[in-house]
């Protein structure tokens, strides 16, 4: 267990870099304050959301758009305890200094929480929120501080849970010889370790760990190495997974492909043949049910007519985080940051309507690993690409808990 704790503590420090492997980057207009008006007469519930936009890095405009869509949707459905939700947004521009400014603004605005945001700079903003007693609900698991700060309330298990579950899913799908293809970065090596942990816990042989230079554009050599002697390949190249798939198609290989959400996407499947794509039947591991599931109907409806990608993990996490805020705040006599923190730390379970299992952040449910002890939800979902869409891998599938995988004594 001690080896496991040392390894996963180191993993926590690398989560920020591995974010690029889990979320698709795209451009968008700059963030700003909410212009949503409401006729609700109750006390307004003011929160903040921040995300990077107009940046060279991993822009996530959908996080802001999702927050604003939730604001409009919940206010049209009675608000929170009869009061309107007021969302203030802040563009942190993938800049730690800007993220710190956003946190300072949250304090100045006296928001009751920061909800469903996206930033790599947790070590800069979390101390500011902690000092002010402002909870950080949701986040997207891309900053180590999100999994260690006592004022952080993550709604999923981040990189540790999803990659451990992915390794397990590959073995369950019959994969005997697995190759993992990832960038030649220290943080990506951590991802490979969690993948290996899941595979070996499920009884499989440790995967081959194949590294891709960050500047590579022709991945034919990596395709050849990955498919030789392997029956399954896990492609862990984030938004550049298309480079691998392109070379894979050209090679004529038939090895089964798989990955976690954000790598092998429905758009990539569509561009490579739809139902005839080599991605058809790929093992995809996620945090939540597929967006085609009825549990997402409110999000899908709220996103109509917008530029929100409902399959984007950061956007989904933002919606889930707002569900948590609404449910927790609805139980309070008076809504405040202090009361929210108390409620979240003691609740026996927040109902997200099936988007996650009931969520709790009691001390007794924390993952017992240093640096990851704010992870309480250690579940993932086993999905697949079918007819160019991400769906449940099997009829009747539900959440898979990998807590035992992550805490196994053999994990070191």
Short mmCIF file of N, CA, C and O in Angstrom, two decimals, residues 60-194:
data_model
loop_
_atom_site.label_atom_id
_atom_site.label_comp_id
_atom_site.label_asym_id
_atom_site.label_seq_id
_atom_site.Cartn_x
_atom_site.Cartn_y
_atom_site.Cartn_z
N UNK A 60 -11.70 25.91 -23.62
CA UNK A 60 -12.91 25.17 -23.25
C UNK A 60 -14.10 26.14 -23.16
O UNK A 60 -14.66 26.34 -22.08
N UNK A 61 -14.51 26.75 -24.27
CA UNK A 61 -15.64 27.68 -24.23
C UNK A 61 -16.94 27.01 -23.84
O UNK A 61 -17.84 27.64 -23.30
N UNK A 62 -17.04 25.69 -24.05
CA UNK A 62 -18.26 24.98 -23.73
C UNK A 62 -18.58 24.97 -22.25
O UNK A 62 -19.73 24.82 -21.86
N UNK A 63 -17.55 25.12 -21.42
CA UNK A 63 -17.78 25.16 -19.97
C UNK A 63 -18.62 26.39 -19.62
O UNK A 63 -19.61 26.28 -18.88
N UNK A 64 -18.25 27.53 -20.15
CA UNK A 64 -19.04 28.75 -19.92
C UNK A 64 -20.43 28.62 -20.51
O UNK A 64 -21.44 28.95 -19.88
N UNK A 65 -20.50 28.12 -21.73
CA UNK A 65 -21.79 27.99 -22.40
C UNK A 65 -22.71 27.03 -21.64
O UNK A 65 -23.93 27.27 -21.53
N UNK A 66 -22.14 25.96 -21.12
CA UNK A 66 -22.94 25.00 -20.35
C UNK A 66 -23.46 25.64 -19.06
O UNK A 66 -24.63 25.45 -18.69
N UNK A 67 -22.60 26.39 -18.39
CA UNK A 67 -23.03 27.07 -17.16
C UNK A 67 -24.16 28.05 -17.44
O UNK A 67 -25.14 28.12 -16.69
N UNK A 68 -24.05 28.78 -18.53
CA UNK A 68 -25.09 29.74 -18.89
C UNK A 68 -26.37 29.04 -19.32
O UNK A 68 -27.48 29.52 -19.04
N UNK A 69 -26.22 27.88 -19.97
CA UNK A 69 -27.40 27.11 -20.36
C UNK A 69 -28.10 26.56 -19.12
O UNK A 69 -29.34 26.54 -19.05
N UNK A 70 -27.31 26.12 -18.13
CA UNK A 70 -27.92 25.63 -16.89
C UNK A 70 -28.63 26.76 -16.16
O UNK A 70 -29.74 26.58 -15.63
N UNK A 71 -27.99 27.92 -16.13
CA UNK A 71 -28.60 29.09 -15.48
C UNK A 71 -29.97 29.40 -16.09
O UNK A 71 -30.96 29.57 -15.37
N UNK A 72 -30.04 29.41 -17.40
CA UNK A 72 -31.30 29.68 -18.08
C UNK A 72 -32.32 28.58 -17.81
O UNK A 72 -33.50 28.85 -17.55
N UNK A 73 -31.84 27.34 -17.83
CA UNK A 73 -32.74 26.18 -17.64
C UNK A 73 -33.30 26.14 -16.23
O UNK A 73 -34.50 25.98 -16.04
N UNK A 74 -32.43 26.27 -15.22
CA UNK A 74 -32.91 26.16 -13.84
C UNK A 74 -33.81 27.33 -13.48
O UNK A 74 -34.80 27.17 -12.75
N UNK A 75 -33.51 28.51 -14.00
CA UNK A 75 -34.36 29.67 -13.70
C UNK A 75 -35.72 29.56 -14.35
O UNK A 75 -36.72 30.08 -13.83
N UNK A 76 -35.78 28.84 -15.48
CA UNK A 76 -37.07 28.60 -16.13
C UNK A 76 -37.85 27.50 -15.41
O UNK A 76 -39.04 27.30 -15.68
N UNK A 77 -37.16 26.82 -14.49
CA UNK A 77 -37.80 25.72 -13.75
C UNK A 77 -37.81 25.98 -12.25
O UNK A 77 -37.66 25.06 -11.44
N UNK A 78 -37.98 27.23 -11.88
CA UNK A 78 -38.15 27.56 -10.46
C UNK A 78 -36.93 28.03 -9.73
O UNK A 78 -37.02 28.40 -8.55
N UNK A 79 -35.77 28.02 -10.39
CA UNK A 79 -34.56 28.48 -9.74
C UNK A 79 -34.12 27.57 -8.62
O UNK A 79 -34.46 26.39 -8.56
N UNK A 80 -33.38 28.12 -7.66
CA UNK A 80 -32.89 27.38 -6.50
C UNK A 80 -33.58 27.94 -5.26
O UNK A 80 -33.39 29.11 -4.92
N UNK A 81 -34.43 27.16 -4.66
CA UNK A 81 -35.25 27.60 -3.51
C UNK A 81 -36.04 28.87 -3.85
O UNK A 81 -36.19 29.77 -3.03
N UNK A 82 -36.50 28.93 -5.08
CA UNK A 82 -37.32 30.06 -5.50
C UNK A 82 -36.56 31.30 -5.88
O UNK A 82 -37.15 32.32 -6.27
N UNK A 83 -35.24 31.24 -5.81
CA UNK A 83 -34.40 32.38 -6.20
C UNK A 83 -33.66 32.09 -7.48
O UNK A 83 -33.39 30.93 -7.81
N UNK A 84 -33.31 33.12 -8.23
CA UNK A 84 -32.61 32.91 -9.49
C UNK A 84 -31.14 32.55 -9.29
O UNK A 84 -30.49 33.05 -8.38
N UNK A 85 -30.65 31.65 -10.12
CA UNK A 85 -29.21 31.38 -10.18
C UNK A 85 -28.55 32.48 -11.00
O UNK A 85 -29.02 32.83 -12.08
N UNK A 86 -27.48 33.05 -10.48
CA UNK A 86 -26.73 34.09 -11.17
C UNK A 86 -25.32 33.58 -11.40
O UNK A 86 -24.57 33.33 -10.45
N UNK A 87 -24.95 33.41 -12.66
CA UNK A 87 -23.63 32.88 -13.00
C UNK A 87 -22.71 34.01 -13.46
O UNK A 87 -23.02 34.70 -14.44
N UNK A 88 -21.61 34.18 -12.77
CA UNK A 88 -20.57 35.12 -13.20
C UNK A 88 -19.46 34.29 -13.84
O UNK A 88 -19.03 33.28 -13.28
N UNK A 89 -19.00 34.68 -15.01
CA UNK A 89 -17.97 33.91 -15.70
C UNK A 89 -16.67 34.69 -15.75
O UNK A 89 -16.65 35.92 -15.68
N UNK A 90 -15.58 33.95 -15.89
CA UNK A 90 -14.25 34.56 -15.92
C UNK A 90 -13.36 33.77 -16.86
O UNK A 90 -13.31 32.54 -16.78
N UNK A 91 -12.68 34.43 -17.75
CA UNK A 91 -11.76 33.80 -18.69
C UNK A 91 -10.37 33.74 -18.05
O UNK A 91 -9.71 34.76 -17.89
N UNK A 92 -9.93 32.53 -17.72
CA UNK A 92 -8.62 32.41 -17.08
C UNK A 92 -7.49 32.21 -18.09
O UNK A 92 -6.32 32.18 -17.71
N UNK A 93 -7.82 32.08 -19.36
CA UNK A 93 -6.88 32.18 -20.49
C UNK A 93 -5.71 31.19 -20.44
O UNK A 93 -4.68 31.42 -21.06
N UNK A 94 -5.86 30.10 -19.70
CA UNK A 94 -4.75 29.16 -19.53
C UNK A 94 -3.52 29.84 -18.93
O UNK A 94 -2.38 29.48 -19.23
N UNK A 95 -3.75 30.84 -18.10
CA UNK A 95 -2.69 31.64 -17.49
C UNK A 95 -2.88 31.60 -15.98
O UNK A 95 -3.90 32.05 -15.47
N UNK A 96 -1.92 31.08 -15.22
CA UNK A 96 -2.06 30.99 -13.78
C UNK A 96 -2.34 32.34 -13.11
O UNK A 96 -3.11 32.41 -12.15
N UNK A 97 -1.75 33.40 -13.65
CA UNK A 97 -2.01 34.73 -13.09
C UNK A 97 -3.48 35.12 -13.28
O UNK A 97 -4.10 35.71 -12.38
N UNK A 98 -4.02 34.80 -14.44
CA UNK A 98 -5.41 35.12 -14.72
C UNK A 98 -6.34 34.25 -13.86
O UNK A 98 -7.39 34.71 -13.40
N UNK A 99 -5.96 33.00 -13.66
CA UNK A 99 -6.76 32.11 -12.80
C UNK A 99 -6.81 32.66 -11.38
O UNK A 99 -7.86 32.63 -10.72
N UNK A 100 -5.70 33.18 -10.93
CA UNK A 100 -5.65 33.78 -9.60
C UNK A 100 -6.56 35.00 -9.52
O UNK A 100 -7.27 35.21 -8.53
N UNK A 101 -6.55 35.80 -10.60
CA UNK A 101 -7.44 36.97 -10.65
C UNK A 101 -8.91 36.55 -10.61
O UNK A 101 -9.74 37.21 -9.98
N UNK A 102 -9.23 35.46 -11.30
CA UNK A 102 -10.62 34.96 -11.28
C UNK A 102 -11.02 34.58 -9.86
O UNK A 102 -12.14 34.88 -9.41
N UNK A 103 -10.11 33.91 -9.14
CA UNK A 103 -10.41 33.53 -7.77
C UNK A 103 -10.58 34.75 -6.88
O UNK A 103 -11.47 34.79 -6.01
N UNK A 104 -9.76 35.75 -7.09
CA UNK A 104 -9.88 36.99 -6.32
C UNK A 104 -11.20 37.69 -6.62
O UNK A 104 -11.84 38.26 -5.72
N UNK A 105 -11.62 37.62 -7.87
CA UNK A 105 -12.91 38.20 -8.23
C UNK A 105 -14.05 37.45 -7.55
O UNK A 105 -15.03 38.05 -7.10
N UNK A 106 -13.92 36.11 -7.49
CA UNK A 106 -14.94 35.30 -6.82
C UNK A 106 -15.10 35.74 -5.36
O UNK A 106 -16.22 35.82 -4.85
N UNK A 107 -13.98 36.02 -4.71
CA UNK A 107 -14.02 36.47 -3.32
C UNK A 107 -14.68 37.85 -3.24
O UNK A 107 -15.55 38.10 -2.39
N UNK A 108 -14.27 38.75 -4.14
CA UNK A 108 -14.80 40.11 -4.13
C UNK A 108 -16.31 40.13 -4.41
O UNK A 108 -17.05 40.95 -3.85
N UNK A 109 -16.76 39.22 -5.26
CA UNK A 109 -18.18 39.15 -5.62
C UNK A 109 -19.02 38.43 -4.57
O UNK A 109 -20.24 38.39 -4.67
N UNK A 110 -18.31 37.84 -3.59
CA UNK A 110 -18.99 37.09 -2.52
C UNK A 110 -19.87 35.96 -3.08
O UNK A 110 -21.01 35.77 -2.65
N UNK A 111 -19.34 35.22 -4.04
CA UNK A 111 -20.09 34.09 -4.59
C UNK A 111 -20.16 32.98 -3.54
O UNK A 111 -19.29 32.87 -2.67
N UNK A 112 -21.20 32.17 -3.61
CA UNK A 112 -21.33 31.08 -2.64
C UNK A 112 -20.52 29.86 -3.05
O UNK A 112 -20.21 29.00 -2.21
N UNK A 113 -20.13 29.79 -4.33
CA UNK A 113 -19.33 28.65 -4.80
C UNK A 113 -18.74 28.96 -6.17
O UNK A 113 -19.26 29.80 -6.90
N UNK A 114 -17.67 28.28 -6.49
CA UNK A 114 -17.17 28.20 -7.86
C UNK A 114 -17.58 26.83 -8.36
O UNK A 114 -17.34 25.81 -7.70
N UNK A 115 -18.22 26.78 -9.53
CA UNK A 115 -18.88 25.55 -9.97
C UNK A 115 -18.40 25.12 -11.36
O UNK A 115 -18.28 25.94 -12.27
N UNK A 116 -18.13 23.83 -11.51
CA UNK A 116 -17.92 23.23 -12.82
C UNK A 116 -16.94 23.94 -13.72
O UNK A 116 -17.19 24.08 -14.91
N UNK A 117 -15.83 24.37 -13.21
CA UNK A 117 -14.88 25.16 -13.98
C UNK A 117 -13.77 24.29 -14.57
O UNK A 117 -13.68 23.10 -14.30
N UNK A 118 -12.89 24.93 -15.37
CA UNK A 118 -11.77 24.23 -16.00
C UNK A 118 -10.55 25.12 -15.91
O UNK A 118 -10.54 26.24 -16.41
N UNK A 119 -9.51 24.63 -15.23
CA UNK A 119 -8.25 25.36 -15.13
C UNK A 119 -7.16 24.41 -14.69
O UNK A 119 -7.39 23.51 -13.89
N UNK A 120 -5.96 24.63 -15.21
CA UNK A 120 -4.82 23.82 -14.82
C UNK A 120 -4.11 24.40 -13.60
O UNK A 120 -3.16 23.81 -13.10
N UNK A 121 -4.55 25.56 -13.12
CA UNK A 121 -3.80 26.32 -12.10
C UNK A 121 -4.37 26.16 -10.70
O UNK A 121 -4.45 27.14 -9.95
N UNK A 122 -4.75 24.98 -10.32
CA UNK A 122 -5.36 24.76 -9.03
C UNK A 122 -4.49 25.17 -7.85
O UNK A 122 -4.99 25.61 -6.81
N UNK A 123 -3.17 25.05 -8.01
CA UNK A 123 -2.28 25.43 -6.91
C UNK A 123 -2.30 26.94 -6.66
O UNK A 123 -1.92 27.40 -5.59
N UNK A 124 -2.82 27.71 -7.63
CA UNK A 124 -2.90 29.16 -7.48
C UNK A 124 -4.28 29.61 -6.97
O UNK A 124 -4.37 30.50 -6.14
N UNK A 125 -5.35 28.99 -7.47
CA UNK A 125 -6.68 29.47 -7.08
C UNK A 125 -7.26 28.79 -5.85
O UNK A 125 -8.04 29.39 -5.12
N UNK A 126 -6.89 27.54 -5.60
CA UNK A 126 -7.51 26.85 -4.46
C UNK A 126 -7.15 27.47 -3.11
O UNK A 126 -8.02 27.58 -2.23
N UNK A 127 -5.91 27.91 -2.87
CA UNK A 127 -5.62 28.56 -1.59
C UNK A 127 -6.45 29.82 -1.36
O UNK A 127 -6.84 30.11 -0.23
N UNK A 128 -6.72 30.56 -2.44
CA UNK A 128 -7.53 31.77 -2.32
C UNK A 128 -8.96 31.41 -1.93
O UNK A 128 -9.55 32.02 -1.04
N UNK A 129 -9.52 30.40 -2.60
CA UNK A 129 -10.87 29.97 -2.28
C UNK A 129 -10.94 29.39 -0.87
O UNK A 129 -11.89 29.64 -0.13
N UNK A 130 -9.92 28.62 -0.51
CA UNK A 130 -9.91 28.00 0.82
C UNK A 130 -9.90 29.06 1.92
O UNK A 130 -10.63 28.96 2.91
N UNK A 131 -9.08 30.07 1.75
CA UNK A 131 -9.00 31.15 2.75
C UNK A 131 -10.35 31.85 2.91
O UNK A 131 -10.74 32.24 4.02
N UNK A 132 -11.07 32.01 1.78
CA UNK A 132 -12.37 32.69 1.81
C UNK A 132 -13.51 31.74 2.18
O UNK A 132 -14.65 32.19 2.34
N UNK A 133 -13.22 30.44 2.27
CA UNK A 133 -14.25 29.47 2.61
C UNK A 133 -15.21 29.18 1.48
O UNK A 133 -16.34 28.74 1.71
N UNK A 134 -14.77 29.40 0.23
CA UNK A 134 -15.63 29.19 -0.94
C UNK A 134 -15.40 27.79 -1.51
O UNK A 134 -14.28 27.47 -1.91
N UNK A 135 -16.42 26.95 -1.58
CA UNK A 135 -16.23 25.61 -2.14
C UNK A 135 -16.04 25.63 -3.65
O UNK A 135 -16.60 26.49 -4.34
N UNK A 136 -15.25 24.68 -4.13
CA UNK A 136 -15.02 24.49 -5.57
C UNK A 136 -15.72 23.19 -5.94
O UNK A 136 -15.23 22.10 -5.65
N UNK A 137 -16.89 23.31 -6.55
CA UNK A 137 -17.74 22.14 -6.80
C UNK A 137 -17.57 21.66 -8.24
O UNK A 137 -17.83 22.40 -9.18
N UNK A 138 -17.15 20.42 -8.38
CA UNK A 138 -17.04 19.84 -9.72
C UNK A 138 -15.64 19.95 -10.24
O UNK A 138 -14.81 19.08 -10.03
N UNK A 139 -15.34 21.05 -10.90
CA UNK A 139 -14.06 21.09 -11.58
C UNK A 139 -14.01 19.98 -12.62
O UNK A 139 -14.98 19.27 -12.84
N UNK A 140 -12.87 19.81 -13.24
CA UNK A 140 -12.78 18.75 -14.25
C UNK A 140 -11.61 17.81 -14.01
O UNK A 140 -11.21 17.07 -14.89
N UNK A 141 -11.06 17.86 -12.81
CA UNK A 141 -10.01 16.89 -12.48
C UNK A 141 -8.73 17.08 -13.26
O UNK A 141 -8.01 16.13 -13.50
N UNK A 142 -8.42 18.31 -13.66
CA UNK A 142 -7.21 18.55 -14.45
C UNK A 142 -6.14 19.25 -13.63
O UNK A 142 -5.10 19.63 -14.16
N UNK A 143 -6.38 19.42 -12.35
CA UNK A 143 -5.42 20.07 -11.47
C UNK A 143 -5.26 19.24 -10.22
O UNK A 143 -6.24 18.77 -9.63
N UNK A 144 -4.02 19.03 -9.79
CA UNK A 144 -3.77 18.18 -8.62
C UNK A 144 -4.48 18.69 -7.39
O UNK A 144 -4.97 17.91 -6.56
N UNK A 145 -4.59 20.02 -7.23
CA UNK A 145 -5.23 20.59 -6.04
C UNK A 145 -6.70 20.20 -5.94
O UNK A 145 -7.26 20.16 -4.85
N UNK A 146 -7.32 19.92 -7.08
CA UNK A 146 -8.73 19.51 -7.06
C UNK A 146 -8.93 18.20 -6.32
O UNK A 146 -10.03 17.90 -5.84
N UNK A 147 -7.87 17.40 -6.23
CA UNK A 147 -7.97 16.09 -5.60
C UNK A 147 -7.34 16.06 -4.21
O UNK A 147 -7.16 14.98 -3.64
N UNK A 148 -6.98 17.24 -3.68
CA UNK A 148 -6.34 17.25 -2.37
C UNK A 148 -6.84 18.36 -1.46
O UNK A 148 -6.77 18.22 -0.24
N UNK A 149 -7.33 19.47 -2.00
CA UNK A 149 -7.74 20.59 -1.16
C UNK A 149 -9.08 20.31 -0.48
O UNK A 149 -10.02 19.85 -1.14
N UNK A 150 -9.21 20.58 0.81
CA UNK A 150 -10.46 20.25 1.53
C UNK A 150 -11.68 21.05 1.09
O UNK A 150 -12.81 20.67 1.42
N UNK A 151 -11.48 22.13 0.33
CA UNK A 151 -12.61 22.90 -0.17
C UNK A 151 -12.99 22.49 -1.59
O UNK A 151 -13.87 23.11 -2.21
N UNK A 152 -12.35 21.45 -2.12
CA UNK A 152 -12.67 20.94 -3.45
C UNK A 152 -13.61 19.75 -3.33
O UNK A 152 -13.41 18.87 -2.50
N UNK A 153 -14.63 19.73 -4.19
CA UNK A 153 -15.64 18.67 -4.18
C UNK A 153 -15.77 18.10 -5.59
O UNK A 153 -16.75 18.36 -6.30
N UNK A 154 -14.78 17.30 -6.04
CA UNK A 154 -14.84 16.73 -7.38
C UNK A 154 -15.99 15.75 -7.53
O UNK A 154 -16.34 15.04 -6.58
N UNK A 155 -16.57 15.70 -8.73
CA UNK A 155 -17.72 14.83 -8.95
C UNK A 155 -17.34 13.53 -9.66
O UNK A 155 -18.17 12.65 -9.84
N UNK A 156 -16.07 13.43 -10.10
CA UNK A 156 -15.62 12.18 -10.70
C UNK A 156 -14.22 11.86 -10.20
O UNK A 156 -13.61 12.63 -9.47
N UNK A 157 -13.71 10.70 -10.61
CA UNK A 157 -12.41 10.22 -10.13
C UNK A 157 -11.24 10.60 -10.98
O UNK A 157 -10.12 10.13 -10.74
N UNK A 158 -11.46 11.45 -11.99
CA UNK A 158 -10.37 11.95 -12.80
C UNK A 158 -9.55 10.87 -13.48
O UNK A 158 -9.98 9.73 -13.70
N UNK A 159 -8.30 11.24 -13.78
CA UNK A 159 -7.38 10.35 -14.48
C UNK A 159 -7.21 8.98 -13.79
O UNK A 159 -7.25 7.95 -14.46
N UNK A 160 -7.03 8.93 -12.47
CA UNK A 160 -6.83 7.61 -11.84
C UNK A 160 -7.96 6.63 -12.11
O UNK A 160 -7.74 5.49 -12.52
N UNK A 161 -9.19 7.08 -11.90
CA UNK A 161 -10.33 6.17 -12.04
C UNK A 161 -10.57 5.77 -13.48
O UNK A 161 -10.78 4.59 -13.78
N UNK A 162 -10.54 6.74 -14.40
CA UNK A 162 -10.94 6.42 -15.76
C UNK A 162 -9.91 5.52 -16.47
O UNK A 162 -10.28 4.63 -17.23
N UNK A 163 -8.62 5.72 -16.20
CA UNK A 163 -7.63 4.87 -16.87
C UNK A 163 -7.52 3.50 -16.23
O UNK A 163 -7.28 2.51 -16.92
N UNK A 164 -7.70 3.42 -14.93
CA UNK A 164 -7.74 2.10 -14.30
C UNK A 164 -8.93 1.31 -14.81
O UNK A 164 -8.83 0.11 -15.12
N UNK A 165 -10.06 1.98 -14.94
CA UNK A 165 -11.27 1.32 -15.46
C UNK A 165 -11.09 0.92 -16.92
O UNK A 165 -11.60 -0.11 -17.36
N UNK A 166 -10.36 1.75 -17.67
CA UNK A 166 -10.14 1.44 -19.09
C UNK A 166 -9.32 0.16 -19.24
O UNK A 166 -9.66 -0.70 -20.07
N UNK A 167 -8.28 0.03 -18.46
CA UNK A 167 -7.49 -1.20 -18.51
C UNK A 167 -8.32 -2.42 -18.19
O UNK A 167 -8.22 -3.47 -18.85
N UNK A 168 -9.18 -2.28 -17.21
CA UNK A 168 -10.05 -3.38 -16.82
C UNK A 168 -11.04 -3.71 -17.94
O UNK A 168 -11.29 -4.89 -18.24
N UNK A 169 -11.59 -2.67 -18.58
CA UNK A 169 -12.55 -2.89 -19.66
C UNK A 169 -11.91 -3.63 -20.84
O UNK A 169 -12.54 -4.50 -21.45
N UNK A 170 -10.68 -3.28 -21.17
CA UNK A 170 -10.01 -3.93 -22.30
C UNK A 170 -9.88 -5.45 -22.05
O UNK A 170 -10.13 -6.25 -22.95
N UNK A 171 -9.51 -5.79 -20.83
CA UNK A 171 -9.38 -7.22 -20.51
C UNK A 171 -10.73 -7.91 -20.57
O UNK A 171 -10.86 -9.01 -21.11
N UNK A 172 -11.76 -7.25 -20.05
CA UNK A 172 -13.11 -7.81 -20.09
C UNK A 172 -13.59 -8.01 -21.53
O UNK A 172 -14.38 -8.90 -21.80
N UNK A 173 -13.10 -7.16 -22.44
CA UNK A 173 -13.47 -7.28 -23.85
C UNK A 173 -12.69 -8.36 -24.58
O UNK A 173 -12.84 -8.53 -25.80
N UNK A 174 -11.84 -9.06 -23.86
CA UNK A 174 -11.11 -10.17 -24.46
C UNK A 174 -9.72 -9.84 -24.94
O UNK A 174 -9.07 -10.68 -25.59
N UNK A 175 -9.23 -8.65 -24.65
CA UNK A 175 -7.88 -8.27 -25.07
C UNK A 175 -6.85 -9.04 -24.24
O UNK A 175 -6.90 -9.02 -23.01
N UNK A 176 -5.93 -9.70 -24.93
CA UNK A 176 -4.90 -10.48 -24.25
C UNK A 176 -3.53 -9.82 -24.34
O UNK A 176 -2.76 -9.85 -23.39
N UNK A 177 -3.24 -9.24 -25.49
CA UNK A 177 -1.97 -8.52 -25.68
C UNK A 177 -2.32 -7.07 -26.02
O UNK A 177 -2.86 -6.79 -27.09
N UNK A 178 -2.01 -6.15 -25.11
CA UNK A 178 -2.45 -4.76 -25.26
C UNK A 178 -1.25 -3.84 -25.43
O UNK A 178 -0.23 -4.00 -24.74
N UNK A 179 -1.38 -2.87 -26.32
CA UNK A 179 -0.40 -1.81 -26.46
C UNK A 179 -1.05 -0.49 -26.06
O UNK A 179 -2.18 -0.21 -26.48
N UNK A 180 -0.35 0.30 -25.28
CA UNK A 180 -0.81 1.64 -24.96
C UNK A 180 0.06 2.65 -25.68
O UNK A 180 1.29 2.60 -25.55
N UNK A 181 -0.54 3.54 -26.45
CA UNK A 181 0.22 4.52 -27.22
C UNK A 181 -0.02 5.89 -26.62
O UNK A 181 -1.16 6.37 -26.57
N UNK A 182 1.04 6.54 -26.15
CA UNK A 182 0.89 7.84 -25.49
C UNK A 182 2.09 8.72 -25.82
O UNK A 182 3.11 8.26 -26.34
N UNK A 183 1.97 9.99 -25.49
CA UNK A 183 3.06 10.92 -25.77
C UNK A 183 4.23 10.67 -24.82
O UNK A 183 4.07 10.18 -23.70
N UNK A 184 5.41 11.01 -25.29
CA UNK A 184 6.63 10.82 -24.52
C UNK A 184 6.79 11.96 -23.52
O UNK A 184 7.64 12.84 -23.65
N UNK A 185 5.91 11.94 -22.53
CA UNK A 185 5.89 12.96 -21.47
C UNK A 185 5.78 12.26 -20.12
O UNK A 185 5.17 11.19 -20.01
N UNK A 186 6.36 12.87 -19.10
CA UNK A 186 6.31 12.25 -17.78
C UNK A 186 4.88 12.07 -17.31
O UNK A 186 4.53 11.04 -16.73
N UNK A 187 4.02 13.07 -17.56
CA UNK A 187 2.64 12.97 -17.12
C UNK A 187 1.90 11.84 -17.83
O UNK A 187 1.07 11.16 -17.22
N UNK A 188 2.20 11.64 -19.10
CA UNK A 188 1.56 10.56 -19.85
C UNK A 188 2.03 9.20 -19.34
O UNK A 188 1.31 8.21 -19.43
N UNK A 189 3.25 9.17 -18.80
CA UNK A 189 3.73 7.92 -18.20
C UNK A 189 2.88 7.54 -17.00
O UNK A 189 2.62 6.35 -16.75
N UNK A 190 2.40 8.54 -16.27
CA UNK A 190 1.51 8.28 -15.14
C UNK A 190 0.21 7.65 -15.63
O UNK A 190 -0.31 6.71 -15.04
N UNK A 191 -0.31 8.19 -16.74
CA UNK A 191 -1.52 7.62 -17.34
C UNK A 191 -1.30 6.16 -17.67
O UNK A 191 -2.14 5.30 -17.41
N UNK A 192 -0.13 5.86 -18.24
CA UNK A 192 0.21 4.48 -18.60
C UNK A 192 0.23 3.59 -17.36
O UNK A 192 -0.20 2.42 -17.42
N UNK A 193 0.68 4.12 -16.24
CA UNK A 193 0.73 3.31 -15.02
C UNK A 193 -0.67 2.95 -14.53
O UNK A 193 -0.90 1.82 -14.08
N UNK A 194 -1.62 3.90 -14.62
CA UNK A 194 -2.98 3.59 -14.21
C UNK A 194 -3.63 2.59 -15.17
O UNK A 194 -4.40 1.73 -14.76
#
